[in-house]
Amino acid sequence: MKRTSLTLENLDYGAQQLAAVDADLSRIYTRLGTPPLWAREPGFASLVHIILEQQISIKAAQTVFERLCTHLGEMSPQRMVSAGEEELKAFGLTRQKARYCFGLADLIHNGKLNLEQLDDLSDTEGRDALLAVPGLGPWSVDVYYLMALRRPDVWPLGDLALAAAMQEVKQLDAPATRQQQVDIASAWSPWRAVAARLLWMHYLDSR
């Protein structure tokens, strides 16, 4: 069963719906307009990119990702398995991330993980399948569902930029805790992924 995905059209509709129910998000929408879709192509390359983004800046991760693509020639499970874990480290990946990326490539290459079938699974089943992959924690899986599969009601719990943006927008004393994020974001359903984009946009604009 094909799941609902965000498009430029329903992204703006969702932003308008959020602006109507939350004055703080309304101020962001009025000031900055519809947030970017920040869509990524579903598949292996996007998951590798997300793994690289863990615990480092987006810019640094992009640099490593581009270097890896250049050396592999093609960002595919087959090329990564052929390269091997040691070669990945030579391209600038840490030992841990090389292991995670190689392990992901090996699972897909051997047919134990089929990313194309995620749309045939419920979000819970699909997330469970990805969470079983070493190196893919809840934040990574949520970002994949939010950006690559473009689900409209995903909140990437633990995202540091969102915690900081929520502190500013909601005038909290400190970055929003995980529980505060859950509590506040619950009012934004079924458009939590749109709210995340609005807050990311605010975060980038304010800096």
PDB file of N, CA, C and O in Angstrom, residues 135-182:
ATOM      1  N   GLY A 135      23.954   0.663  13.426  1.00  0.00           N
ATOM      2  CA  GLY A 135      24.300   1.998  12.966  1.00  0.00           C
ATOM      3  C   GLY A 135      23.103   2.859  12.634  1.00  0.00           C
ATOM      4  O   GLY A 135      23.244   4.069  12.457  1.00  0.00           O
ATOM      5  N   LEU A 136      21.934   2.246  12.547  1.00  0.00           N
ATOM      6  CA  LEU A 136      20.714   3.020  12.282  1.00  0.00           C
ATOM      7  C   LEU A 136      19.876   3.066  13.556  1.00  0.00           C
ATOM      8  O   LEU A 136      19.150   2.128  13.870  1.00  0.00           O
ATOM      9  N   GLY A 137      20.010   4.178  14.295  1.00  0.00           N
ATOM     10  CA  GLY A 137      19.215   4.374  15.500  1.00  0.00           C
ATOM     11  C   GLY A 137      17.935   5.116  15.181  1.00  0.00           C
ATOM     12  O   GLY A 137      17.652   5.449  14.023  1.00  0.00           O
ATOM     13  N   PRO A 138      17.141   5.424  16.203  1.00  0.00           N
ATOM     14  CA  PRO A 138      15.852   6.099  15.980  1.00  0.00           C
ATOM     15  C   PRO A 138      15.968   7.404  15.214  1.00  0.00           C
ATOM     16  O   PRO A 138      15.165   7.670  14.314  1.00  0.00           O
ATOM     17  N   TRP A 139      16.962   8.257  15.543  1.00  0.00           N
ATOM     18  CA  TRP A 139      17.098   9.526  14.834  1.00  0.00           C
ATOM     19  C   TRP A 139      17.362   9.296  13.350  1.00  0.00           C
ATOM     20  O   TRP A 139      16.727   9.918  12.483  1.00  0.00           O
ATOM     21  N   SER A 140      18.277   8.400  13.025  1.00  0.00           N
ATOM     22  CA  SER A 140      18.625   8.131  11.634  1.00  0.00           C
ATOM     23  C   SER A 140      17.422   7.615  10.851  1.00  0.00           C
ATOM     24  O   SER A 140      17.177   8.029   9.711  1.00  0.00           O
ATOM     25  N   VAL A 141      16.678   6.697  11.467  1.00  0.00           N
ATOM     26  CA  VAL A 141      15.515   6.125  10.796  1.00  0.00           C
ATOM     27  C   VAL A 141      14.431   7.186  10.614  1.00  0.00           C
ATOM     28  O   VAL A 141      13.789   7.276   9.563  1.00  0.00           O
ATOM     29  N   ASP A 142      14.232   8.018  11.636  1.00  0.00           N
ATOM     30  CA  ASP A 142      13.230   9.084  11.525  1.00  0.00           C
ATOM     31  C   ASP A 142      13.586  10.069  10.415  1.00  0.00           C
ATOM     32  O   ASP A 142      12.716  10.509   9.655  1.00  0.00           O
ATOM     33  N   VAL A 143      14.863  10.440  10.322  1.00  0.00           N
ATOM     34  CA  VAL A 143      15.292  11.370   9.276  1.00  0.00           C
ATOM     35  C   VAL A 143      15.074  10.738   7.897  1.00  0.00           C
ATOM     36  O   VAL A 143      14.654  11.413   6.951  1.00  0.00           O
ATOM     37  N   TYR A 144      15.327   9.439   7.770  1.00  0.00           N
ATOM     38  CA  TYR A 144      15.092   8.754   6.491  1.00  0.00           C
ATOM     39  C   TYR A 144      13.611   8.783   6.136  1.00  0.00           C
ATOM     40  O   TYR A 144      13.238   9.069   4.985  1.00  0.00           O
ATOM     41  N   TYR A 145      12.755   8.502   7.117  1.00  0.00           N
ATOM     42  CA  TYR A 145      11.318   8.528   6.868  1.00  0.00           C
ATOM     43  C   TYR A 145      10.835   9.948   6.578  1.00  0.00           C
ATOM     44  O   TYR A 145       9.927  10.155   5.776  1.00  0.00           O
ATOM     45  N   LEU A 146      11.448  10.927   7.216  1.00  0.00           N
ATOM     46  CA  LEU A 146      11.030  12.314   7.048  1.00  0.00           C
ATOM     47  C   LEU A 146      11.501  12.882   5.707  1.00  0.00           C
ATOM     48  O   LEU A 146      10.728  13.555   5.008  1.00  0.00           O
ATOM     49  N   MET A 147      12.746  12.629   5.321  1.00  0.00           N
ATOM     50  CA  MET A 147      13.318  13.268   4.138  1.00  0.00           C
ATOM     51  C   MET A 147      13.265  12.397   2.886  1.00  0.00           C
ATOM     52  O   MET A 147      13.003  12.902   1.796  1.00  0.00           O
ATOM     53  N   ALA A 148      13.555  11.105   3.020  1.00  0.00           N
ATOM     54  CA  ALA A 148      13.590  10.233   1.838  1.00  0.00           C
ATOM     55  C   ALA A 148      12.200   9.691   1.497  1.00  0.00           C
ATOM     56  O   ALA A 148      11.778   9.736   0.345  1.00  0.00           O
ATOM     57  N   LEU A 149      11.503   9.165   2.506  1.00  0.00           N
ATOM     58  CA  LEU A 149      10.149   8.671   2.264  1.00  0.00           C
ATOM     59  C   LEU A 149       9.111   9.772   2.406  1.00  0.00           C
ATOM     60  O   LEU A 149       7.956   9.597   2.023  1.00  0.00           O
ATOM     61  N   ARG A 150       9.520  10.892   2.976  1.00  0.00           N
ATOM     62  CA  ARG A 150       8.704  12.111   3.080  1.00  0.00           C
ATOM     63  C   ARG A 150       7.356  11.863   3.773  1.00  0.00           C
ATOM     64  O   ARG A 150       6.314  12.346   3.319  1.00  0.00           O
ATOM     65  N   ARG A 151       7.392  11.132   4.868  1.00  0.00           N
ATOM     66  CA  ARG A 151       6.174  10.945   5.657  1.00  0.00           C
ATOM     67  C   ARG A 151       5.808  12.275   6.320  1.00  0.00           C
ATOM     68  O   ARG A 151       6.685  12.997   6.806  1.00  0.00           O
ATOM     69  N   PRO A 152       4.530  12.633   6.375  1.00  0.00           N
ATOM     70  CA  PRO A 152       4.138  13.949   6.893  1.00  0.00           C
ATOM     71  C   PRO A 152       4.101  14.063   8.411  1.00  0.00           C
ATOM     72  O   PRO A 152       4.083  15.166   8.938  1.00  0.00           O
ATOM     73  N   ASP A 153       4.111  12.928   9.125  1.00  0.00           N
ATOM     74  CA  ASP A 153       3.878  13.004  10.573  1.00  0.00           C
ATOM     75  C   ASP A 153       4.995  12.352  11.378  1.00  0.00           C
ATOM     76  O   ASP A 153       4.751  11.640  12.353  1.00  0.00           O
ATOM     77  N   VAL A 154       6.232  12.575  10.958  1.00  0.00           N
ATOM     78  CA  VAL A 154       7.400  12.022  11.651  1.00  0.00           C
ATOM     79  C   VAL A 154       8.099  13.134  12.411  1.00  0.00           C
ATOM     80  O   VAL A 154       8.296  14.232  11.886  1.00  0.00           O
ATOM     81  N   TRP A 155       8.493  12.853  13.646  1.00  0.00           N
ATOM     82  CA  TRP A 155       9.291  13.810  14.421  1.00  0.00           C
ATOM     83  C   TRP A 155      10.626  13.154  14.772  1.00  0.00           C
ATOM     84  O   TRP A 155      10.658  12.143  15.487  1.00  0.00           O
ATOM     85  N   PRO A 156      11.769  13.695  14.297  1.00  0.00           N
ATOM     86  CA  PRO A 156      13.076  13.093  14.552  1.00  0.00           C
ATOM     87  C   PRO A 156      13.576  13.409  15.964  1.00  0.00           C
ATOM     88  O   PRO A 156      14.352  14.339  16.179  1.00  0.00           O
ATOM     89  N   LEU A 157      13.135  12.633  16.899  1.00  0.00           N
ATOM     90  CA  LEU A 157      13.459  12.863  18.305  1.00  0.00           C
ATOM     91  C   LEU A 157      14.965  12.805  18.532  1.00  0.00           C
ATOM     92  O   LEU A 157      15.642  11.896  18.056  1.00  0.00           O
ATOM     93  N   GLY A 158      15.468  13.795  19.253  1.00  0.00           N
ATOM     94  CA  GLY A 158      16.891  13.830  19.549  1.00  0.00           C
ATOM     95  C   GLY A 158      17.681  14.737  18.616  1.00  0.00           C
ATOM     96  O   GLY A 158      18.902  14.864  18.773  1.00  0.00           O
ATOM     97  N   ASP A 159      17.001  15.368  17.662  1.00  0.00           N
ATOM     98  CA  ASP A 159      17.697  16.283  16.759  1.00  0.00           C
ATOM     99  C   ASP A 159      18.083  17.552  17.523  1.00  0.00           C
ATOM    100  O   ASP A 159      17.223  18.252  18.060  1.00  0.00           O
ATOM    101  N   LEU A 160      19.370  17.859  17.562  1.00  0.00           N
ATOM    102  CA  LEU A 160      19.856  18.968  18.380  1.00  0.00           C
ATOM    103  C   LEU A 160      19.396  20.326  17.862  1.00  0.00           C
ATOM    104  O   LEU A 160      19.090  21.225  18.647  1.00  0.00           O
ATOM    105  N   ALA A 161      19.339  20.478  16.536  1.00  0.00           N
ATOM    106  CA  ALA A 161      18.890  21.758  15.979  1.00  0.00           C
ATOM    107  C   ALA A 161      17.422  22.002  16.311  1.00  0.00           C
ATOM    108  O   ALA A 161      17.025  23.127  16.632  1.00  0.00           O
ATOM    109  N   LEU A 162      16.607  20.957  16.250  1.00  0.00           N
ATOM    110  CA  LEU A 162      15.198  21.111  16.583  1.00  0.00           C
ATOM    111  C   LEU A 162      15.012  21.423  18.067  1.00  0.00           C
ATOM    112  O   LEU A 162      14.136  22.216  18.437  1.00  0.00           O
ATOM    113  N   ALA A 163      15.823  20.806  18.912  1.00  0.00           N
ATOM    114  CA  ALA A 163      15.736  21.087  20.346  1.00  0.00           C
ATOM    115  C   ALA A 163      16.058  22.552  20.624  1.00  0.00           C
ATOM    116  O   ALA A 163      15.393  23.212  21.437  1.00  0.00           O
ATOM    117  N   ALA A 164      17.076  23.083  19.923  1.00  0.00           N
ATOM    118  CA  ALA A 164      17.456  24.487  20.104  1.00  0.00           C
ATOM    119  C   ALA A 164      16.397  25.420  19.532  1.00  0.00           C
ATOM    120  O   ALA A 164      16.056  26.444  20.145  1.00  0.00           O
ATOM    121  N   ALA A 165      15.864  25.073  18.359  1.00  0.00           N
ATOM    122  CA  ALA A 165      14.831  25.909  17.742  1.00  0.00           C
ATOM    123  C   ALA A 165      13.575  25.932  18.599  1.00  0.00           C
ATOM    124  O   ALA A 165      12.932  26.977  18.763  1.00  0.00           O
ATOM    125  N   MET A 166      13.236  24.792  19.156  1.00  0.00           N
ATOM    126  CA  MET A 166      12.046  24.715  20.001  1.00  0.00           C
ATOM    127  C   MET A 166      12.238  25.558  21.263  1.00  0.00           C
ATOM    128  O   MET A 166      11.302  26.210  21.736  1.00  0.00           O
ATOM    129  N   GLN A 167      13.458  25.579  21.799  1.00  0.00           N
ATOM    130  CA  GLN A 167      13.739  26.427  22.965  1.00  0.00           C
ATOM    131  C   GLN A 167      13.478  27.892  22.631  1.00  0.00           C
ATOM    132  O   GLN A 167      12.830  28.605  23.409  1.00  0.00           O
ATOM    133  N   GLU A 168      13.960  28.331  21.465  1.00  0.00           N
ATOM    134  CA  GLU A 168      13.801  29.730  21.073  1.00  0.00           C
ATOM    135  C   GLU A 168      12.334  30.072  20.793  1.00  0.00           C
ATOM    136  O   GLU A 168      11.818  31.081  21.281  1.00  0.00           O
ATOM    137  N   VAL A 169      11.685  29.231  20.037  1.00  0.00           N
ATOM    138  CA  VAL A 169      10.316  29.519  19.592  1.00  0.00           C
ATOM    139  C   VAL A 169       9.324  29.437  20.749  1.00  0.00           C
ATOM    140  O   VAL A 169       8.395  30.244  20.849  1.00  0.00           O
ATOM    141  N   LYS A 170       9.550  28.460  21.637  1.00  0.00           N
ATOM    142  CA  LYS A 170       8.632  28.259  22.761  1.00  0.00           C
ATOM    143  C   LYS A 170       9.116  28.927  24.052  1.00  0.00           C
ATOM    144  O   LYS A 170       8.508  28.758  25.108  1.00  0.00           O
ATOM    145  N   GLN A 171      10.235  29.661  23.949  1.00  0.00           N
ATOM    146  CA  GLN A 171      10.789  30.413  25.079  1.00  0.00           C
ATOM    147  C   GLN A 171      11.023  29.517  26.305  1.00  0.00           C
ATOM    148  O   GLN A 171      10.617  29.836  27.426  1.00  0.00           O
ATOM    149  N   LEU A 172      11.694  28.413  26.059  1.00  0.00           N
ATOM    150  CA  LEU A 172      12.059  27.498  27.143  1.00  0.00           C
ATOM    151  C   LEU A 172      13.371  27.953  27.769  1.00  0.00           C
ATOM    152  O   LEU A 172      14.135  28.715  27.183  1.00  0.00           O
ATOM    153  N   ASP A 173      13.646  27.467  28.960  1.00  0.00           N
ATOM    154  CA  ASP A 173      14.877  27.856  29.663  1.00  0.00           C
ATOM    155  C   ASP A 173      16.108  27.163  29.098  1.00  0.00           C
ATOM    156  O   ASP A 173      17.240  27.615  29.318  1.00  0.00           O
ATOM    157  N   ALA A 174      15.907  26.055  28.390  1.00  0.00           N
ATOM    158  CA  ALA A 174      17.017  25.272  27.849  1.00  0.00           C
ATOM    159  C   ALA A 174      16.517  24.544  26.601  1.00  0.00           C
ATOM    160  O   ALA A 174      15.305  24.539  26.332  1.00  0.00           O
ATOM    161  N   PRO A 175      17.443  23.973  25.824  1.00  0.00           N
ATOM    162  CA  PRO A 175      16.978  23.196  24.672  1.00  0.00           C
ATOM    163  C   PRO A 175      15.931  22.161  25.097  1.00  0.00           C
ATOM    164  O   PRO A 175      16.050  21.552  26.162  1.00  0.00           O
ATOM    165  N   ALA A 176      14.928  21.983  24.271  1.00  0.00           N
ATOM    166  CA  ALA A 176      13.819  21.096  24.622  1.00  0.00           C
ATOM    167  C   ALA A 176      14.308  19.686  24.887  1.00  0.00           C
ATOM    168  O   ALA A 176      15.079  19.125  24.094  1.00  0.00           O
ATOM    169  N   THR A 177      13.901  19.132  26.022  1.00  0.00           N
ATOM    170  CA  THR A 177      14.237  17.745  26.329  1.00  0.00           C
ATOM    171  C   THR A 177      13.455  16.828  25.395  1.00  0.00           C
ATOM    172  O   THR A 177      12.531  17.249  24.696  1.00  0.00           O
ATOM    173  N   ARG A 178      13.815  15.564  25.409  1.00  0.00           N
ATOM    174  CA  ARG A 178      13.104  14.603  24.564  1.00  0.00           C
ATOM    175  C   ARG A 178      11.616  14.567  24.926  1.00  0.00           C
ATOM    176  O   ARG A 178      10.759  14.539  24.046  1.00  0.00           O
ATOM    177  N   GLN A 179      11.326  14.600  26.213  1.00  0.00           N
ATOM    178  CA  GLN A 179       9.929  14.553  26.628  1.00  0.00           C
ATOM    179  C   GLN A 179       9.192  15.837  26.239  1.00  0.00           C
ATOM    180  O   GLN A 179       8.033  15.792  25.811  1.00  0.00           O
ATOM    181  N   GLN A 180       9.863  16.973  26.384  1.00  0.00           N
ATOM    182  CA  GLN A 180       9.249  18.232  25.961  1.00  0.00           C
ATOM    183  C   GLN A 180       8.967  18.221  24.459  1.00  0.00           C
ATOM    184  O   GLN A 180       7.916  18.700  24.010  1.00  0.00           O
ATOM    185  N   GLN A 181       9.906  17.662  23.687  1.00  0.00           N
ATOM    186  CA  GLN A 181       9.691  17.572  22.241  1.00  0.00           C
ATOM    187  C   GLN A 181       8.459  16.727  21.930  1.00  0.00           C
ATOM    188  O   GLN A 181       7.631  17.104  21.096  1.00  0.00           O
ATOM    189  N   VAL A 182       8.344  15.584  22.602  1.00  0.00           N
ATOM    190  CA  VAL A 182       7.200  14.696  22.381  1.00  0.00           C
ATOM    191  C   VAL A 182       5.905  15.418  22.733  1.00  0.00           C
ATOM    192  O   VAL A 182       4.922  15.392  21.974  1.00  0.00           O
TER     193      VAL A 182
END
